Tab-separated table of C-alpha atoms and ligand atoms in Angstrom:
chain	number	residue	atom	x	y	z
A	1	MET	CA	154.335	139.674	66.113
A	2	PRO	CA	155.185	136.412	67.926
A	3	LEU	CA	158.452	134.799	66.830
A	4	ALA	CA	156.779	131.659	65.535
A	5	ASP	CA	154.391	133.668	63.320
A	6	CYS	CA	157.146	135.929	62.070
A	7	ALA	CA	159.441	133.003	61.227
A	8	GLU	CA	156.567	131.221	59.497
A	9	GLN	CA	155.647	134.321	57.494
A	10	SER	CA	159.255	134.827	56.364
A	11	GLU	CA	159.511	131.152	55.435
A	12	GLN	CA	156.298	131.334	53.398
A	13	LEU	CA	157.593	134.387	51.574
A	14	GLU	CA	160.901	132.642	50.859
A	15	THR	CA	158.970	129.691	49.411
A	16	ARG	CA	156.914	132.003	47.186
A	17	VAL	CA	160.074	133.733	45.945
A	18	ILE	CA	161.729	130.384	45.191
A	19	THR	CA	158.625	129.181	43.334
A	20	THR	CA	158.724	132.357	41.217
A	21	LEU	CA	162.440	131.962	40.527
A	22	LYS	CA	161.866	128.402	39.379
A	23	GLU	CA	160.036	129.894	36.401
A	24	VAL	CA	163.185	131.674	35.274
A	25	VAL	CA	164.984	129.368	32.863
A	26	ASP	CA	168.603	129.539	31.825
A	27	LEU	CA	168.201	128.810	28.108
A	28	GLU	CA	171.823	127.744	27.598
A	29	ARG	CA	171.464	124.961	30.149
A	30	ASP	CA	167.730	124.440	29.672
A	31	LEU	CA	167.344	124.459	33.442
A	32	ASP	CA	165.626	126.835	35.863
A	33	VAL	CA	167.986	129.028	37.886
A	34	VAL	CA	167.076	127.440	41.225
A	35	SER	CA	167.778	123.878	40.063
A	36	GLY	CA	170.845	125.143	38.195
A	37	GLY	CA	172.304	126.528	41.435
A	38	GLN	CA	172.567	130.169	40.270
A	39	ILE	CA	170.357	131.087	43.238
A	40	TYR	CA	172.447	130.417	46.331
A	41	ALA	CA	169.867	131.472	48.919
A	42	VAL	CA	166.724	133.477	49.500
A	43	VAL	CA	166.396	135.195	52.862
A	44	ALA	CA	163.272	137.069	53.920
A	45	THR	CA	163.291	139.326	56.966
A	46	GLY	CA	159.759	140.551	57.287
A	47	GLY	CA	158.995	142.079	53.855
A	48	ALA	CA	162.665	142.609	52.974
A	49	VAL	CA	163.938	139.914	50.615
A	50	ARG	CA	167.541	139.203	49.743
A	51	VAL	CA	168.289	136.933	46.807
A	52	LEU	CA	171.879	135.751	46.871
A	53	LEU	CA	173.425	134.554	43.610
A	54	ASP	CA	176.238	132.022	43.464
A	55	PRO	CA	179.003	133.734	41.424
A	56	GLU	CA	180.608	130.353	40.695
A	57	ARG	CA	177.587	129.321	38.598
A	58	PHE	CA	177.997	132.138	36.060
A	59	PRO	CA	180.437	132.222	33.129
A	60	ASP	CA	181.008	135.973	33.615
A	61	GLU	CA	179.815	139.034	35.516
A	62	ALA	CA	177.634	140.224	32.655
A	63	SER	CA	175.440	137.116	32.780
A	64	GLN	CA	175.208	137.450	36.566
A	65	SER	CA	174.058	141.088	36.264
A	66	ALA	CA	171.594	140.123	33.539
A	67	LEU	CA	169.971	137.539	35.810
A	68	ALA	CA	169.842	140.039	38.687
A	69	GLU	CA	168.027	142.507	36.420
A	70	THR	CA	165.567	139.830	35.319
A	71	ILE	CA	164.619	138.619	38.749
A	72	GLN	CA	164.496	141.956	40.630
A	73	PRO	CA	161.098	143.079	39.209
A	74	LEU	CA	159.664	139.553	39.432
A	75	VAL	CA	160.324	139.377	43.164
A	76	GLU	CA	159.295	143.008	43.729
A	77	ALA	CA	155.897	142.228	42.222
A	78	LEU	CA	155.111	139.493	44.778
A	79	PRO	CA	152.556	140.363	47.468
A	80	GLY	CA	154.124	141.012	50.869
A	81	VAL	CA	157.470	142.059	49.398
A	82	GLU	CA	158.569	145.542	50.421
A	83	ARG	CA	162.218	145.651	49.427
A	84	VAL	CA	164.417	143.424	47.261
A	85	VAL	CA	168.177	143.172	47.078
A	86	VAL	CA	169.736	140.820	44.535
A	87	LYS	CA	173.470	140.383	44.967
A	88	PRO	CA	176.232	137.780	44.834
A	89	ARG	CA	176.836	135.843	48.032
A	90	PRO	CA	180.074	136.655	49.847
A	91	ARG	CA	182.820	134.214	48.958
A	92	LEU	CA	183.330	131.910	51.887
A	93	ALA	CA	186.424	129.763	51.440
A	94	ALA	CA	184.818	126.393	52.160
A	95	PRO	CA	181.359	125.017	52.802
A	96	ARG	CA	180.094	125.088	56.354
A	97	ASN	CA	180.360	121.842	58.242
A	98	ARG	CA	177.493	120.511	60.211
A	99	LEU	CA	178.716	120.209	63.784
A	100	PRO	CA	177.809	116.681	64.832
A	101	GLY	CA	175.689	116.353	67.947
A	102	ILE	CA	174.600	120.015	67.958
A	103	GLN	CA	170.969	120.494	67.050
A	104	ARG	CA	170.862	124.261	66.583
A	105	ILE	CA	173.318	127.122	66.669
A	106	LEU	CA	172.170	130.625	67.442
A	107	GLY	CA	174.237	133.821	67.480
A	108	VAL	CA	173.720	136.734	69.851
A	109	HIS	CA	174.795	139.939	68.186
A	110	SER	CA	174.823	143.700	68.682
A	111	GLY	CA	175.784	146.726	66.621
A	112	LYS	CA	177.787	148.320	69.428
A	113	GLY	CA	179.731	147.153	72.469
A	114	GLY	CA	178.419	147.786	75.961
A	115	VAL	CA	174.712	147.318	75.204
A	116	GLY	CA	174.482	144.154	77.295
A	117	LYS	CA	174.850	141.510	74.574
A	118	SER	CA	177.004	139.190	76.718
A	119	THR	CA	174.717	139.648	79.714
A	120	VAL	CA	171.768	138.619	77.548
A	121	ALA	CA	173.684	135.677	76.042
A	122	VAL	CA	174.762	134.311	79.439
A	123	ASN	CA	171.383	134.669	81.139
A	124	LEU	CA	169.538	133.366	78.104
A	125	ALA	CA	171.786	130.282	78.083
A	126	LEU	CA	171.036	129.689	81.777
A	127	ALA	CA	167.295	130.217	81.288
A	128	LEU	CA	167.200	127.761	78.370
A	129	ALA	CA	169.137	125.206	80.439
A	130	ALA	CA	166.562	125.675	83.203
A	131	ARG	CA	163.968	124.427	80.684
A	132	GLY	CA	165.843	121.134	80.483
A	133	LEU	CA	167.715	121.933	77.281
A	134	ARG	CA	171.345	120.932	76.820
A	135	VAL	CA	172.954	124.298	76.163
A	136	GLY	CA	176.478	125.329	75.199
A	137	LEU	CA	177.779	128.893	75.261
A	138	LEU	CA	180.655	129.824	72.991
A	139	ASP	CA	182.034	133.220	73.895
A	140	ALA	CA	183.265	134.275	70.451
A	141	ASP	CA	183.639	137.910	71.505
A	142	VAL	CA	187.324	137.147	71.074
A	143	TYR	CA	188.680	140.637	71.716
A	144	GLY	CA	186.625	141.147	74.891
A	145	PRO	CA	185.547	137.770	76.295
A	146	SER	CA	183.298	138.415	79.271
A	147	ALA	CA	181.454	135.116	79.833
A	148	PRO	CA	183.924	133.989	82.547
A	149	THR	CA	183.396	137.231	84.516
A	150	LEU	CA	179.610	137.154	84.109
A	151	LEU	CA	179.481	133.507	85.209
A	152	GLY	CA	182.116	133.789	87.932
A	153	LEU	CA	184.406	131.283	86.173
A	154	SER	CA	188.175	131.110	86.426
A	155	GLY	CA	190.906	128.617	85.565
A	156	ARG	CA	191.652	127.043	82.229
A	157	LEU	CA	189.832	124.641	79.975
A	158	GLU	CA	191.050	121.060	80.242
A	159	THR	CA	191.576	118.600	77.429
A	160	THR	CA	189.827	115.275	76.936
A	161	LYS	CA	191.537	112.119	78.234
A	162	ASP	CA	193.077	111.324	74.846
A	163	GLY	CA	194.345	114.913	74.670
A	164	THR	CA	192.816	115.612	71.257
A	165	LYS	CA	190.061	118.045	72.198
A	166	MET	CA	189.234	120.778	74.682
A	167	ARG	CA	186.483	120.157	77.214
A	168	PRO	CA	184.020	123.002	77.853
A	169	MET	CA	183.758	124.173	81.453
A	170	GLU	CA	180.463	123.094	83.014
A	171	THR	CA	178.614	125.520	85.231
A	172	GLN	CA	174.960	125.799	86.296
A	173	GLY	CA	173.937	123.252	83.666
A	174	ILE	CA	175.625	124.921	80.686
A	175	ARG	CA	178.886	124.133	78.859
A	176	VAL	CA	181.096	127.150	78.335
A	177	VAL	CA	184.042	127.850	76.058
A	178	SER	CA	185.673	131.263	76.077
A	179	LEU	CA	189.067	132.596	75.137
A	180	GLY	CA	189.022	134.009	78.642
A	181	LEU	CA	189.363	130.372	79.773
A	182	LEU	CA	192.229	129.684	77.383
A	183	LEU	CA	194.469	132.714	77.753
A	184	PRO	CA	196.305	133.733	80.931
A	185	ALA	CA	194.285	136.383	82.857
A	186	GLY	CA	194.631	139.854	81.395
A	187	GLN	CA	196.423	138.703	78.230
A	188	ALA	CA	195.094	140.293	75.060
A	189	LEU	CA	194.441	138.228	71.979
A	190	ILE	CA	196.311	139.111	68.798
A	191	TRP	CA	194.478	137.418	65.945
A	192	ARG	CA	194.715	139.017	62.550
A	193	GLY	CA	193.923	137.877	59.012
A	194	SER	CA	193.862	134.117	58.542
A	195	LEU	CA	194.506	133.522	62.257
A	196	VAL	CA	190.939	134.690	62.982
A	197	ASP	CA	189.525	131.997	60.764
A	198	GLU	CA	191.911	129.334	62.025
A	199	GLY	CA	191.332	130.223	65.686
A	200	LEU	CA	187.555	130.258	65.361
A	201	GLY	CA	187.690	126.940	63.515
A	202	GLN	CA	189.477	125.449	66.516
A	203	LEU	CA	186.864	126.792	68.921
A	204	PHE	CA	184.224	124.884	66.963
A	205	ASN	CA	185.981	121.754	65.824
A	206	ASP	CA	188.529	121.092	68.553
A	207	VAL	CA	186.011	121.229	71.390
A	208	ASP	CA	184.224	118.155	72.675
A	209	TRP	CA	180.790	119.794	72.994
A	210	GLY	CA	178.990	116.474	73.404
A	211	LYS	CA	175.320	116.482	72.468
A	212	LEU	CA	173.634	119.877	72.605
A	213	ASP	CA	170.116	121.033	71.876
A	214	LEU	CA	171.452	124.539	71.369
A	215	LEU	CA	174.814	126.240	71.062
A	216	LEU	CA	174.585	129.967	71.751
A	217	ILE	CA	177.389	132.054	70.325
A	218	ASP	CA	178.175	135.392	71.917
A	219	LEU	CA	179.442	137.258	68.834
A	220	PRO	CA	181.575	140.389	68.880
A	221	PRO	CA	179.718	143.666	68.298
A	222	GLY	CA	179.574	145.180	64.827
A	223	THR	CA	180.740	143.541	61.627
A	224	SER	CA	184.151	141.912	61.400
A	225	ASP	CA	186.261	139.001	60.194
A	226	VAL	CA	185.149	137.116	63.289
A	227	HIS	CA	181.538	137.137	62.071
A	228	LEU	CA	182.581	135.848	58.658
A	229	ALA	CA	184.677	133.121	60.274
A	230	VAL	CA	181.811	132.073	62.561
A	231	ALA	CA	179.412	131.933	59.621
A	232	ARG	CA	181.899	129.811	57.711
A	233	HIS	CA	182.525	127.317	60.481
A	234	ALA	CA	179.059	127.039	62.000
A	235	PRO	CA	175.700	126.478	60.332
A	236	LEU	CA	173.869	129.233	62.199
A	237	SER	CA	170.086	128.820	62.444
A	238	GLY	CA	169.891	132.549	62.989
A	239	VAL	CA	170.920	135.429	65.207
A	240	ILE	CA	169.131	137.518	67.763
A	241	THR	CA	170.150	141.115	67.995
A	242	VAL	CA	170.593	143.093	71.184
A	243	THR	CA	170.342	146.851	71.028
A	244	ALA	CA	169.980	149.840	73.300
A	245	PRO	CA	166.967	151.984	72.371
A	246	GLY	CA	168.989	154.954	71.016
A	247	GLN	CA	169.302	155.736	67.336
A	248	VAL	CA	173.084	155.232	67.155
A	249	SER	CA	172.872	151.694	68.497
A	250	VAL	CA	169.940	150.920	66.205
A	251	ASP	CA	171.760	152.246	63.108
A	252	ASP	CA	174.711	149.953	63.825
A	253	VAL	CA	172.344	147.048	64.292
A	254	ARG	CA	170.972	147.562	60.798
A	255	ARG	CA	174.470	147.176	59.327
A	256	GLY	CA	174.882	143.918	61.241
A	257	MET	CA	171.516	142.649	60.009
A	258	GLU	CA	172.506	143.368	56.405
A	259	MET	CA	175.749	141.457	56.909
A	260	PHE	CA	173.923	138.408	58.261
A	261	ALA	CA	171.398	138.539	55.448
A	262	ASP	CA	174.321	138.477	52.994
A	263	LEU	CA	175.604	135.398	54.775
A	264	ALA	CA	172.169	133.787	54.435
A	265	VAL	CA	171.715	133.853	58.218
A	266	PRO	CA	168.280	135.146	59.269
A	267	CYS	CA	167.789	137.576	62.133
A	268	LEU	CA	165.122	136.002	64.358
A	269	GLY	CA	164.286	138.877	66.627
A	270	LEU	CA	165.377	141.858	68.676
A	271	VAL	CA	166.099	142.383	72.336
A	272	GLU	CA	166.026	145.942	73.629
A	273	ASN	CA	168.317	146.253	76.621
A	274	MET	CA	168.836	149.168	79.009
A	275	ALA	CA	165.474	150.332	77.737
A	276	GLY	CA	164.971	152.792	80.585
A	277	VAL	CA	165.334	153.015	84.326
A	278	VAL	CA	162.442	152.336	86.668
A	279	CYS	CA	162.094	154.531	89.769
A	280	ARG	CA	162.049	152.263	92.809
A	281	ARG	CA	159.648	154.552	94.655
A	282	CYS	CA	157.061	155.501	92.034
A	283	SER	CA	157.724	152.715	89.423
A	284	VAL	CA	157.789	155.299	86.633
A	285	GLU	CA	160.178	154.422	83.802
A	286	SER	CA	162.473	157.155	82.462
A	287	PRO	CA	164.441	156.791	79.228
A	288	LEU	CA	168.157	156.199	79.655
A	289	PHE	CA	169.809	155.788	76.260
A	290	GLY	CA	167.081	157.127	73.962
A	291	LYS	CA	163.608	155.723	73.515
A	292	GLY	CA	161.668	153.388	71.249
A	293	GLY	CA	164.451	152.597	68.740
A	294	ALA	CA	164.041	148.825	68.894
A	295	ALA	CA	160.237	149.004	68.641
A	296	GLU	CA	160.601	151.179	65.552
A	297	LEU	CA	163.156	148.781	64.050
A	298	ALA	CA	160.842	145.851	64.797
A	299	LYS	CA	158.043	147.661	62.979
A	300	GLN	CA	160.194	148.434	59.953
A	301	THR	CA	161.680	144.958	59.615
A	302	GLY	CA	158.705	142.895	60.751
A	303	LEU	CA	160.955	141.215	63.327
A	304	PRO	CA	159.565	140.350	66.746
A	305	LEU	CA	160.723	142.328	69.763
A	306	LEU	CA	161.544	139.319	71.940
A	307	ALA	CA	162.248	141.201	75.154
A	308	ARG	CA	162.575	144.681	76.518
A	309	LEU	CA	164.841	144.885	79.553
A	310	PRO	CA	165.159	148.055	81.630
A	311	PHE	CA	168.432	149.071	83.236
A	312	TYR	CA	168.604	147.296	86.581
A	313	PRO	CA	171.415	148.651	88.790
A	314	SER	CA	171.386	145.353	90.696
A	315	LEU	CA	171.886	143.400	87.439
A	316	ALA	CA	175.034	145.379	86.648
A	317	ALA	CA	176.454	144.723	90.110
A	318	ALA	CA	175.468	141.043	90.134
A	319	SER	CA	176.722	140.323	86.607
A	320	ASP	CA	180.044	142.036	87.092
A	321	SER	CA	180.715	139.992	90.223
A	322	GLY	CA	179.820	136.704	88.544
A	323	HIS	CA	176.389	136.214	90.101
A	324	PRO	CA	173.868	136.005	87.256
A	325	PRO	CA	170.295	136.586	88.457
A	326	LEU	CA	169.189	133.265	86.955
A	327	VAL	CA	171.391	131.537	89.543
A	328	ASP	CA	171.610	133.911	92.476
A	329	ALA	CA	168.200	135.593	92.350
A	330	PRO	CA	165.924	133.091	90.586
A	331	ASP	CA	162.763	134.829	91.820
A	332	SER	CA	163.843	138.309	90.735
A	333	VAL	CA	162.130	140.350	88.050
A	334	GLN	CA	165.349	140.132	85.977
A	335	ALA	CA	165.286	136.324	86.084
A	336	ALA	CA	161.631	136.403	85.018
A	337	GLN	CA	162.552	138.611	82.042
A	338	PHE	CA	165.203	136.139	80.863
A	339	HIS	CA	162.835	133.182	81.362
A	340	GLY	CA	160.303	135.029	79.185
A	341	LEU	CA	162.897	135.547	76.459
A	342	ALA	CA	163.982	131.890	76.670
A	343	SER	CA	160.412	130.694	76.436
A	344	ARG	CA	159.662	132.822	73.341
A	345	LEU	CA	162.813	131.523	71.646
A	346	ALA	CA	162.262	127.907	72.642
A	347	ILE	CA	158.735	127.999	71.258
A	348	GLY	CA	159.726	129.913	68.134
A	349	LEU	CA	162.605	127.581	67.341
A	350	GLU	CA	160.742	124.462	68.453
A	351	LEU	CA	163.516	123.603	70.880
A	352	GLU	CA	162.828	120.505	72.878
A	353	PRO	CA	165.055	118.834	75.418
A	354	GLY	CA	167.030	115.873	74.153
A	355	VAL	CA	166.300	115.982	70.427
A	356	SER	CA	169.884	116.373	69.200
A	357	ALA	CA	171.307	113.639	67.010
B	401	ADP	P1	178.294	143.875	75.673
B	401	ADP	O1	178.416	142.400	75.602
B	401	ADP	O2	177.232	144.425	74.771
B	401	ADP	O3	179.597	144.612	75.501
B	401	ADP	P2	177.853	143.457	78.512
B	401	ADP	O4	176.876	142.362	78.533
B	401	ADP	O5	179.296	143.136	78.801
B	401	ADP	O6	177.774	144.271	77.130
B	401	ADP	O7	177.308	144.572	79.494
B	401	ADP	C1	177.985	145.799	79.714
B	401	ADP	C2	177.735	146.247	81.136
B	401	ADP	O8	176.357	146.561	81.303
B	401	ADP	C3	178.058	145.182	82.162
B	401	ADP	O9	178.600	145.839	83.265
B	401	ADP	C4	176.678	144.575	82.523
B	401	ADP	O10	176.650	144.084	83.823
B	401	ADP	C5	175.786	145.788	82.366
B	401	ADP	N1	174.388	145.489	81.964
B	401	ADP	C6	173.953	144.803	80.895
B	401	ADP	N2	172.606	144.797	80.804
B	401	ADP	C7	172.157	145.497	81.883
B	401	ADP	C8	170.855	145.864	82.384
B	401	ADP	N3	169.729	145.524	81.749
B	401	ADP	N4	170.802	146.567	83.541
B	401	ADP	C9	171.934	146.925	84.168
B	401	ADP	N5	173.183	146.643	83.757
B	401	ADP	C10	173.297	145.936	82.625
């Protein structure tokens, strides 16, 4: 299903669920539970609906459970609903700030490392910039930042003239911030506990991003404190999920999707990477890391499969030496694949150059 249709369908379902929940009245306050704030968010991913309750709006756990039991069958009975989870939202320490000047923020996520998430994030950023969009790339894969390698960047980020903020590094029309451009080469990052949240906060708030149509965030693989910190500091419009076709990668992706749903961040679509290898002589594709996992996941979740990229030996070599195909081989089949992905996202998210506030 095209991204635009899928997003529209999910939005319509969310509206129907909210309308239904507005009929549920909290008799003590004489107010419906949506207006009363007990419903924190409704997130639909295909036919799967998550209703997140705001624990701070309940006097005790018993009343929260009672509401969950009331609304579960009501939502289950709605047409188009296949699965319902009603649960309290995770406690995020403070409300998310809107980042001024940034129109949309989109995460790129994967269940496992090594599936090509950063390669997709970097080339997608370049392909969106080629459409005239003002694009930033925040490499938040803090324990393995690879954007500088993939983009052939070195050196350190500079500060603004007044010394109060960091300036992203500009390359090929995108603005890049990565811990790899903040730490001395080869130095590992040791962020634990509250430092994760503090450090991520600085990457968002202490950077002079300027005006952006889109900030892409290359998230770490899996589920971690970094994801929670990103969700707390940045109002994510959604995430796209990169997976290899094998079952193990797909299973991990599901866990990530559940985590984002709990954070009220919708998953907008899937990218299957390293989907197979194409014989240069006979053009026949052979599976490499399993087969069909992303297509199956797309079917089950109703999410669009935004792109399916084979394993290109030349892409591995070019990326690892800092020559992304979008820049160094603009007419290649790989570049065309990333342009296709960028175009589906730009249309689906209604991204237009120069609309940021
Ligand atoms: P992740 O961010 O998921 O850890 P990377 O983007 O760093 O993964 O990619 C891991 C390795 O795989 C890199 O060497 C990269 O160049 C290579 N790679 C990624 N996608 C492809 C592809 N479609 N074809 C060939 N090599 C790829």
